Amino acid sequence: MASTPRSPHGEPPAHPVYVIGGGPGGLAVAAALGARGVRAVVLEKSDAVGASWRTHYDRLRLHTTRRLSALPGLKMPRSFGRWVARADVVRYLEKYTEHHELEVVTGVEVFRVERSGPDWLLHATGGRLLTGRAVVVATGYNHTPLIPEWAGLGEYAGGAGLDESGAGDGEARLVHARAYRNPGPYKGKDVLVVGAGNTGAEIAADLAGGGAARVRLAIRTVPHIVRRTTAGWPAQRTGILARRLPTALVDRMGDLVGRVSVPDLSAHGLPRPTTGVATRQREGAVPVQDVGLIDAVRAGTVEIVAAVDGFDAGEVLLADGTRIAPDAVIAATGYRRALEPLLGHLDVLDAAGRPVVHGPRCARSAPGLYFTGFTNPISGMFRELALDAERIARRIAKTKPRPTTT
């Protein structure tokens, strides 16, 4: 049997750091580690990096500016424009992998992570057992589509069920927003979009401008709506500044700015929120950046209706007692992190299945296990992923590795 390769100093090399997930967060950490001389291996279960970005809806653009969305070590090209399109994000991630010569292994899914002495043991596709000096989990905030357990859902959806992509078998009457690409299949149809986060709001506006006969947007909690830019000033920069200010102050400032920049849509069924923008963000809800919703609501091409309570006899039951019969339902109802099978035995998740720590911190029970990309920051996901990557890499690089054995 061949012996373990040795370093120029005669010592066996250390185990690599394994990064689970080949999205922007995982690639950023791998690049930051490589810049510090630490070998990082990215394990991606799909056949390419940036898998989730390849399947987002066509019209999607980053809600953060190009200059504030670059990952460590490579700027985004100016040709991408200020608001980077989904396809350009994919191209950037491919170029990023090539530029930094990242070691990415595709087609490998990690099913379980556990301690192995001072190291970590990963159980992966094909019976692989991989040993790492540290593990960075970067499987993403939007991992597995979540659809509420509405009464009557199975019968309404025709019993087809939904696969992991959020799409049903055949011509499903209801799909998760992950399965939505463009308004083409919905031309001339009556469509109900459920959920008024950024995804639901943008899909509703896309449908309204793309030929749908009728578009309704079901809302349970009224969202904060902000302009993407005000007098050239991007909302993202306001979000960055707001993170350093007291919640009560940001709530008051947000209310003032909202009243000045966003019209009162109460007559259209969309009143102003009663909870402050910072308070809502602390609860996990970021503001909706307007990319056409305001104009669509004012024009009546997107109608606001009450939340969905269930389904009955081919109809959708709304919280105000209304029954409607749309041709299609698109559920923009969020995602689960789905970390329990991977890490549930390690006592590193809270009751909602979210990591109890993130960035350069490790749970006391799991030294060497890091998380990135599991928050929904008002200051921009890509920006925070870049900052976390540098912090995590610094922390790992300072930790003296144990050499492998022969």
Tab-separated table of C-alpha atoms in Angstrom:
chain	number	residue	atom	x	y	z
A	1	MET	CA	0.000	0.000	0.000
A	2	ALA	CA	1.322	3.425	-0.912
A	3	SER	CA	2.306	5.661	1.960
A	4	THR	CA	0.693	9.019	2.636
A	5	PRO	CA	2.365	11.857	0.685
A	6	ARG	CA	4.623	13.985	2.821
A	7	SER	CA	5.253	17.699	2.951
A	8	PRO	CA	8.614	19.246	2.022
A	9	HIS	CA	9.413	19.225	5.746
A	10	GLY	CA	8.995	15.463	5.943
A	11	GLU	CA	5.649	15.502	7.825
A	12	PRO	CA	2.450	13.999	6.454
A	13	PRO	CA	0.069	16.708	5.204
A	14	ALA	CA	-2.945	17.669	7.254
A	15	HIS	CA	-6.403	16.527	6.351
A	16	PRO	CA	-8.184	19.046	4.129
A	17	VAL	CA	-11.003	21.305	5.182
A	18	TYR	CA	-14.236	20.055	3.634
A	19	VAL	CA	-16.747	22.629	2.460
A	20	ILE	CA	-20.241	21.224	1.943
A	21	GLY	CA	-22.006	23.154	-0.805
A	22	GLY	CA	-20.752	24.728	-4.039
A	23	GLY	CA	-22.801	27.907	-3.936
A	24	PRO	CA	-21.402	31.413	-3.369
A	25	GLY	CA	-20.859	30.846	0.358
A	26	GLY	CA	-18.934	27.603	-0.047
A	27	LEU	CA	-16.820	28.892	-2.926
A	28	ALA	CA	-15.966	32.071	-1.011
A	29	VAL	CA	-14.754	30.101	2.008
A	30	ALA	CA	-12.676	27.774	-0.191
A	31	ALA	CA	-11.025	30.743	-1.915
A	32	ALA	CA	-10.297	32.500	1.377
A	33	LEU	CA	-8.761	29.322	2.782
A	34	GLY	CA	-6.667	28.783	-0.331
A	35	ALA	CA	-5.319	32.319	-0.040
A	36	ARG	CA	-4.010	31.333	3.393
A	37	GLY	CA	-2.399	28.118	2.219
A	38	VAL	CA	-5.097	25.836	3.608
A	39	ARG	CA	-6.323	23.066	1.330
A	40	ALA	CA	-10.109	23.168	0.945
A	41	VAL	CA	-12.222	20.633	-0.920
A	42	VAL	CA	-15.721	21.695	-1.942
A	43	LEU	CA	-18.294	18.897	-2.100
A	44	GLU	CA	-21.295	19.717	-4.309
A	45	LYS	CA	-24.137	17.243	-4.750
A	46	SER	CA	-25.223	18.592	-8.159
A	47	ASP	CA	-23.160	18.518	-11.346
A	48	ALA	CA	-22.035	22.169	-11.254
A	49	VAL	CA	-21.326	25.069	-8.924
A	50	GLY	CA	-24.083	27.573	-8.212
A	51	ALA	CA	-26.796	24.948	-8.599
A	52	SER	CA	-29.597	26.926	-6.955
A	53	TRP	CA	-28.830	30.007	-9.056
A	54	ARG	CA	-29.208	27.949	-12.206
A	55	THR	CA	-32.815	27.145	-11.323
A	56	HIS	CA	-34.094	30.518	-10.090
A	57	TYR	CA	-36.694	32.354	-12.169
A	58	ASP	CA	-35.406	34.068	-15.295
A	59	ARG	CA	-36.020	37.689	-14.369
A	60	LEU	CA	-34.241	37.506	-11.016
A	61	ARG	CA	-31.461	39.987	-10.339
A	62	LEU	CA	-29.416	40.537	-7.230
A	63	HIS	CA	-31.137	43.040	-4.966
A	64	THR	CA	-27.686	44.211	-3.939
A	65	THR	CA	-25.286	46.244	-6.037
A	66	ARG	CA	-22.542	44.655	-8.108
A	67	ARG	CA	-19.803	46.450	-6.177
A	68	LEU	CA	-21.103	45.209	-2.825
A	69	SER	CA	-21.747	41.647	-3.991
A	70	ALA	CA	-18.292	40.442	-5.084
A	71	LEU	CA	-16.746	37.474	-3.292
A	72	PRO	CA	-13.161	37.535	-1.938
A	73	GLY	CA	-10.475	37.876	-4.573
A	74	LEU	CA	-12.503	38.617	-7.697
A	75	LYS	CA	-14.591	41.637	-8.657
A	76	MET	CA	-17.759	41.285	-10.670
A	77	PRO	CA	-17.329	42.667	-14.220
A	78	ARG	CA	-18.736	46.126	-14.851
A	79	SER	CA	-20.465	44.705	-17.911
A	80	PHE	CA	-22.888	42.952	-15.544
A	81	GLY	CA	-24.438	46.308	-14.692
A	82	ARG	CA	-25.439	47.607	-11.291
A	83	TRP	CA	-28.044	44.893	-10.610
A	84	VAL	CA	-26.585	41.554	-11.647
A	85	ALA	CA	-28.853	39.147	-13.538
A	86	ARG	CA	-29.288	35.524	-12.475
A	87	ALA	CA	-27.426	34.172	-15.526
A	88	ASP	CA	-24.504	36.508	-14.849
A	89	VAL	CA	-24.335	35.318	-11.239
A	90	VAL	CA	-23.910	31.780	-12.570
A	91	ARG	CA	-21.170	32.924	-14.967
A	92	TYR	CA	-19.433	34.748	-12.137
A	93	LEU	CA	-19.445	31.672	-9.888
A	94	GLU	CA	-18.006	29.549	-12.707
A	95	LYS	CA	-15.288	32.122	-13.339
A	96	TYR	CA	-14.634	32.426	-9.606
A	97	THR	CA	-14.024	28.684	-9.359
A	98	GLU	CA	-11.640	28.790	-12.314
A	99	HIS	CA	-9.853	31.969	-11.204
A	100	HIS	CA	-9.039	30.623	-7.746
A	101	GLU	CA	-8.376	27.084	-9.026
A	102	LEU	CA	-10.763	25.727	-6.435
A	103	GLU	CA	-10.881	22.010	-5.772
A	104	VAL	CA	-14.548	21.220	-6.378
A	105	VAL	CA	-15.905	17.676	-6.468
A	106	THR	CA	-19.383	17.508	-7.999
A	107	GLY	CA	-21.911	14.710	-7.759
A	108	VAL	CA	-21.039	14.040	-4.128
A	109	GLU	CA	-23.667	14.479	-1.430
A	110	VAL	CA	-22.764	14.386	2.256
A	111	PHE	CA	-25.385	12.582	4.338
A	112	ARG	CA	-23.922	12.733	7.847
A	113	VAL	CA	-21.116	14.514	9.681
A	114	GLU	CA	-19.699	13.205	12.943
A	115	ARG	CA	-16.679	13.554	15.181
A	116	SER	CA	-13.721	11.230	14.715
A	117	GLY	CA	-11.337	12.046	17.536
A	118	PRO	CA	-10.055	15.581	16.897
A	119	ASP	CA	-11.178	15.420	13.252
A	120	TRP	CA	-14.471	15.170	11.373
A	121	LEU	CA	-15.783	12.181	9.456
A	122	LEU	CA	-18.125	12.757	6.511
A	123	HIS	CA	-20.391	10.020	5.167
A	124	ALA	CA	-20.953	10.735	1.482
A	125	THR	CA	-22.215	9.372	-1.828
A	126	GLY	CA	-20.950	5.946	-2.878
A	127	GLY	CA	-20.011	4.878	0.631
A	128	ARG	CA	-17.239	7.486	0.853
A	129	LEU	CA	-15.791	8.187	4.301
A	130	LEU	CA	-13.890	11.469	4.244
A	131	THR	CA	-11.808	12.809	7.094
A	132	GLY	CA	-11.401	16.557	7.482
A	133	ARG	CA	-9.570	18.781	9.941
A	134	ALA	CA	-12.587	21.113	9.822
A	135	VAL	CA	-15.956	21.274	8.069
A	136	VAL	CA	-17.774	24.308	6.713
A	137	VAL	CA	-21.481	23.781	6.045
A	138	ALA	CA	-22.647	26.030	3.206
A	139	THR	CA	-25.722	24.219	1.918
A	140	GLY	CA	-27.731	27.408	1.802
A	141	TYR	CA	-30.550	29.369	3.394
A	142	ASN	CA	-32.943	28.322	0.615
A	143	HIS	CA	-32.368	24.574	0.552
A	144	THR	CA	-35.593	22.570	0.526
A	145	PRO	CA	-38.929	24.063	-0.617
A	146	LEU	CA	-41.431	24.482	2.198
A	147	ILE	CA	-45.164	24.306	1.591
A	148	PRO	CA	-47.480	24.656	4.604
A	149	GLU	CA	-49.621	21.676	5.555
A	150	TRP	CA	-52.816	23.295	4.356
A	151	ALA	CA	-56.025	21.344	4.825
A	152	GLY	CA	-57.066	19.689	1.580
A	153	LEU	CA	-53.747	20.318	-0.159
A	154	GLY	CA	-53.212	16.745	-1.363
A	155	GLU	CA	-56.601	16.490	-3.023
A	156	TYR	CA	-56.305	19.960	-4.569
A	157	ALA	CA	-52.879	19.167	-6.056
A	158	GLY	CA	-54.302	16.015	-7.597
A	159	GLY	CA	-52.335	13.731	-5.314
A	160	ALA	CA	-49.223	14.304	-7.437
A	161	GLY	CA	-47.173	15.602	-4.558
A	162	LEU	CA	-44.162	17.846	-4.903
A	163	ASP	CA	-40.587	16.814	-5.535
A	164	GLU	CA	-37.564	18.610	-4.058
A	165	SER	CA	-37.640	21.195	-6.851
A	166	GLY	CA	-41.127	22.211	-5.778
A	167	ALA	CA	-42.714	20.943	-8.973
A	168	GLY	CA	-45.459	18.364	-9.102
A	169	ASP	CA	-45.756	15.472	-11.505
A	170	GLY	CA	-47.286	16.444	-14.838
A	171	GLU	CA	-49.522	19.507	-14.980
A	172	ALA	CA	-49.597	20.335	-11.284
A	173	ARG	CA	-52.192	22.885	-10.198
A	174	LEU	CA	-49.891	24.006	-7.384
A	175	VAL	CA	-46.116	24.372	-7.422
A	176	HIS	CA	-43.530	25.902	-5.149
A	177	ALA	CA	-41.922	29.131	-6.346
A	178	ARG	CA	-38.690	27.219	-6.997
A	179	ALA	CA	-40.397	25.599	-9.989
A	180	TYR	CA	-41.372	28.965	-11.515
A	181	ARG	CA	-39.197	30.171	-14.412
A	182	ASN	CA	-41.171	32.765	-16.386
A	183	PRO	CA	-44.766	33.810	-17.130
A	184	GLY	CA	-44.963	31.906	-20.423
A	185	PRO	CA	-46.922	28.872	-19.149
A	186	TYR	CA	-49.364	31.163	-17.331
A	187	LYS	CA	-50.473	33.402	-20.197
A	188	GLY	CA	-54.217	33.861	-20.149
A	189	LYS	CA	-54.545	32.098	-16.788
A	190	ASP	CA	-55.865	33.129	-13.389
A	191	VAL	CA	-52.926	32.728	-10.991
A	192	LEU	CA	-52.720	32.973	-7.218
A	193	VAL	CA	-49.287	33.689	-5.732
A	194	VAL	CA	-49.029	32.864	-2.021
A	195	GLY	CA	-46.513	34.774	0.084
A	196	ALA	CA	-45.359	38.378	-0.093
A	197	GLY	CA	-41.635	38.093	0.445
A	198	ASN	CA	-39.263	39.253	-2.269
A	199	THR	CA	-39.849	36.107	-4.324
A	200	GLY	CA	-43.634	36.201	-4.187
A	201	ALA	CA	-43.775	39.933	-4.892
A	202	GLU	CA	-41.456	39.649	-7.882
A	203	ILE	CA	-43.209	36.620	-9.364
A	204	ALA	CA	-46.575	38.385	-9.044
A	205	ALA	CA	-45.220	41.439	-10.877
A	206	ASP	CA	-43.622	39.192	-13.505
A	207	LEU	CA	-46.910	37.404	-14.149
A	208	ALA	CA	-48.842	40.677	-14.317
A	209	GLY	CA	-46.522	41.997	-17.004
A	210	GLY	CA	-46.227	38.673	-18.807
A	211	GLY	CA	-49.747	38.011	-19.962
A	212	ALA	CA	-51.510	36.289	-17.060
A	213	ALA	CA	-55.250	37.027	-17.220
A	214	ARG	CA	-55.491	37.669	-13.484
A	215	VAL	CA	-52.914	37.749	-10.691
A	216	ARG	CA	-53.740	37.679	-6.999
A	217	LEU	CA	-51.198	37.854	-4.191
A	218	ALA	CA	-52.193	36.224	-0.891
A	219	ILE	CA	-50.673	37.933	2.143
A	220	ARG	CA	-50.762	36.902	5.788
A	221	THR	CA	-48.415	39.548	7.198
A	222	VAL	CA	-48.116	42.913	5.456
A	223	PRO	CA	-44.494	43.354	4.298
A	224	HIS	CA	-42.313	46.420	4.426
A	225	ILE	CA	-41.729	47.624	0.876
A	226	VAL	CA	-38.660	49.697	0.061
A	227	ARG	CA	-37.402	51.286	-3.120
A	228	ARG	CA	-34.319	49.561	-4.480
A	229	THR	CA	-32.751	53.005	-4.819
A	230	THR	CA	-33.769	56.442	-3.634
A	231	ALA	CA	-32.111	59.359	-5.436
A	232	GLY	CA	-29.393	56.931	-6.541
A	233	TRP	CA	-28.760	55.661	-3.003
A	234	PRO	CA	-29.239	51.854	-2.854
A	235	ALA	CA	-31.371	50.383	-0.080
A	236	GLN	CA	-28.530	47.956	0.627
A	237	ARG	CA	-26.284	50.753	1.898
A	238	THR	CA	-29.037	51.872	4.231
A	239	GLY	CA	-29.270	48.293	5.456
A	240	ILE	CA	-25.527	48.209	6.151
A	241	LEU	CA	-25.711	51.421	8.182
A	242	ALA	CA	-28.853	50.281	9.999
A	243	ARG	CA	-27.096	47.211	11.405
A	244	ARG	CA	-25.071	49.487	13.674
A	245	LEU	CA	-28.041	51.453	15.019
A	246	PRO	CA	-30.564	50.652	17.784
A	247	THR	CA	-33.643	48.767	16.623
A	248	ALA	CA	-36.081	51.436	17.835
A	249	LEU	CA	-34.228	54.163	15.945
A	250	VAL	CA	-34.149	52.132	12.726
A	251	ASP	CA	-37.869	51.421	13.095
A	252	ARG	CA	-38.624	55.154	13.341
A	253	MET	CA	-36.324	56.043	10.461
A	254	GLY	CA	-37.769	53.259	8.321
A	255	ASP	CA	-41.296	54.453	8.948
A	256	LEU	CA	-40.381	58.000	7.931
A	257	VAL	CA	-38.558	56.933	4.766
A	258	GLY	CA	-41.380	54.569	3.857
A	259	ARG	CA	-44.009	57.285	4.120
A	260	VAL	CA	-41.948	59.591	1.923
A	261	SER	CA	-40.849	57.119	-0.755
A	262	VAL	CA	-43.627	54.504	-0.914
A	263	PRO	CA	-47.241	55.472	-1.701
A	264	ASP	CA	-50.074	54.495	0.626
A	265	LEU	CA	-51.575	51.328	-0.849
A	266	SER	CA	-54.235	50.827	1.827
A	267	ALA	CA	-57.037	51.347	-0.679
A	268	HIS	CA	-55.617	48.440	-2.660
A	269	GLY	CA	-55.525	46.084	0.333
A	270	LEU	CA	-51.899	46.715	1.270
A	271	PRO	CA	-51.760	48.952	4.360
A	272	ARG	CA	-48.552	50.113	5.965
A	273	PRO	CA	-47.058	47.603	8.440
A	274	THR	CA	-47.648	48.203	12.128
A	275	THR	CA	-44.329	46.585	13.120
A	276	GLY	CA	-41.047	48.408	12.470
A	277	VAL	CA	-38.698	47.299	9.705
A	278	ALA	CA	-35.811	46.468	12.075
A	279	THR	CA	-38.081	44.643	14.513
A	280	ARG	CA	-39.449	42.585	11.645
A	281	GLN	CA	-35.938	41.848	10.383
A	282	ARG	CA	-34.919	40.552	13.821
A	283	GLU	CA	-37.815	38.114	13.458
A	284	GLY	CA	-36.313	36.893	10.172
A	285	ALA	CA	-38.256	38.921	7.588
A	286	VAL	CA	-36.363	41.324	5.327
A	287	PRO	CA	-38.103	44.160	3.464
A	288	VAL	CA	-39.462	43.614	-0.023
A	289	GLN	CA	-37.474	45.563	-2.591
A	290	ASP	CA	-39.815	46.993	-5.164
A	291	VAL	CA	-39.150	45.753	-8.694
A	292	GLY	CA	-42.605	46.426	-10.066
A	293	LEU	CA	-45.050	45.401	-7.334
A	294	ILE	CA	-46.066	48.947	-6.351
A	295	ASP	CA	-47.007	49.926	-9.896
A	296	ALA	CA	-48.803	46.615	-10.468
A	297	VAL	CA	-50.876	46.983	-7.298
A	298	ARG	CA	-51.781	50.593	-8.107
A	299	ALA	CA	-52.757	49.591	-11.641
A	300	GLY	CA	-54.859	46.709	-10.370
A	301	THR	CA	-52.915	44.091	-12.317
A	302	VAL	CA	-51.904	42.485	-9.020
A	303	GLU	CA	-54.769	42.120	-6.525
A	304	ILE	CA	-54.061	41.695	-2.829
A	305	VAL	CA	-56.129	39.014	-1.093
A	306	ALA	CA	-56.184	37.391	2.336
A	307	ALA	CA	-53.921	34.536	3.384
A	308	VAL	CA	-54.606	30.964	2.293
A	309	ASP	CA	-56.285	28.811	4.945
A	310	GLY	CA	-56.815	25.631	2.947
A	311	PHE	CA	-58.372	23.953	-0.076
A	312	ASP	CA	-61.786	22.420	-0.643
A	313	ALA	CA	-63.539	20.946	-3.687
A	314	GLY	CA	-61.136	22.528	-6.154
A	315	GLU	CA	-61.267	25.941	-4.508
A	316	VAL	CA	-58.832	27.920	-2.376
A	317	LEU	CA	-60.116	28.994	1.029
A	318	LEU	CA	-58.881	32.397	2.208
A	319	ALA	CA	-58.629	33.619	5.791
A	320	ASP	CA	-61.432	36.152	5.315
A	321	GLY	CA	-63.879	33.411	4.271
A	322	THR	CA	-63.566	34.022	0.539
A	323	ARG	CA	-63.425	31.036	-1.816
A	324	ILE	CA	-61.596	31.452	-5.127
A	325	ALA	CA	-60.826	29.109	-8.010
A	326	PRO	CA	-57.579	30.111	-9.746
A	327	ASP	CA	-56.161	28.062	-12.598
A	328	ALA	CA	-52.791	27.788	-10.865
A	329	VAL	CA	-51.247	28.425	-7.456
A	330	ILE	CA	-47.583	29.347	-6.937
A	331	ALA	CA	-46.471	28.955	-3.309
A	332	ALA	CA	-43.709	31.436	-2.473
A	333	THR	CA	-43.764	30.104	1.059
A	334	GLY	CA	-40.076	29.815	1.829
A	335	TYR	CA	-37.609	27.029	2.446
A	336	ARG	CA	-36.268	24.747	5.128
A	337	ARG	CA	-32.564	24.508	5.890
A	338	ALA	CA	-32.966	20.676	6.107
A	339	LEU	CA	-29.869	20.228	8.262
A	340	GLU	CA	-31.324	17.684	10.678
A	341	PRO	CA	-30.256	14.491	8.831
A	342	LEU	CA	-26.766	15.881	8.387
A	343	LEU	CA	-26.160	17.391	11.812
A	344	GLY	CA	-29.174	16.820	14.049
A	345	HIS	CA	-27.241	14.491	16.357
A	346	LEU	CA	-24.547	17.080	17.142
A	347	ASP	CA	-26.589	19.545	19.222
A	348	VAL	CA	-25.697	22.451	16.921
A	349	LEU	CA	-29.214	23.328	15.697
A	350	ASP	CA	-31.956	25.276	17.422
A	351	ALA	CA	-35.600	24.225	17.688
A	352	ALA	CA	-36.286	25.616	14.192
A	353	GLY	CA	-33.421	23.645	12.658
A	354	ARG	CA	-31.114	26.637	12.257
A	355	PRO	CA	-27.444	26.646	13.335
A	356	VAL	CA	-26.973	28.046	16.822
A	357	VAL	CA	-23.778	29.769	15.656
A	358	HIS	CA	-22.517	31.054	12.336
A	359	GLY	CA	-19.421	32.589	10.804
A	360	PRO	CA	-16.134	32.131	12.685
A	361	ARG	CA	-17.763	30.815	15.860
A	362	CYS	CA	-18.160	27.137	16.656
A	363	ALA	CA	-20.530	25.479	19.076
A	364	ARG	CA	-18.661	24.347	22.194
A	365	SER	CA	-19.714	20.784	21.478
A	366	ALA	CA	-18.429	20.922	17.885
A	367	PRO	CA	-15.050	22.649	17.522
A	368	GLY	CA	-14.023	22.893	13.891
A	369	LEU	CA	-17.591	22.900	12.527
A	370	TYR	CA	-18.573	26.188	10.865
A	371	PHE	CA	-21.668	27.544	9.134
A	372	THR	CA	-22.100	30.221	6.500
A	373	GLY	CA	-25.137	31.485	4.614
A	374	PHE	CA	-27.831	30.627	7.153
A	375	THR	CA	-28.947	34.163	7.950
A	376	ASN	CA	-31.051	36.539	5.869
A	377	PRO	CA	-29.250	39.871	6.369
A	378	ILE	CA	-30.710	43.230	5.427
A	379	SER	CA	-27.204	44.259	4.340
A	380	GLY	CA	-27.056	41.726	1.488
A	381	MET	CA	-26.427	37.993	1.382
A	382	PHE	CA	-23.401	38.044	-0.951
A	383	ARG	CA	-21.722	40.790	1.084
A	384	GLU	CA	-22.160	38.861	4.332
A	385	LEU	CA	-20.992	35.621	2.714
A	386	ALA	CA	-17.792	37.384	1.636
A	387	LEU	CA	-17.192	38.764	5.135
A	388	ASP	CA	-17.932	35.420	6.784
A	389	ALA	CA	-15.576	33.628	4.386
A	390	GLU	CA	-12.634	35.768	5.462
A	391	ARG	CA	-13.476	35.389	9.158
A	392	ILE	CA	-13.883	31.621	8.943
A	393	ALA	CA	-10.676	31.232	6.933
A	394	ARG	CA	-8.694	33.311	9.436
A	395	ARG	CA	-9.996	31.206	12.289
A	396	ILE	CA	-9.199	27.888	10.613
A	397	ALA	CA	-5.760	29.044	9.448
A	398	LYS	CA	-4.861	29.930	13.038
A	399	THR	CA	-5.787	26.468	14.267
A	400	LYS	CA	-2.784	24.157	14.093
A	401	PRO	CA	-3.678	21.063	12.048
A	402	ARG	CA	-2.837	17.542	13.049
A	403	PRO	CA	-0.857	15.673	10.375
A	404	THR	CA	-2.403	12.582	8.845
A	405	THR	CA	-1.030	9.175	9.658
A	406	THR	CA	0.446	6.707	7.176
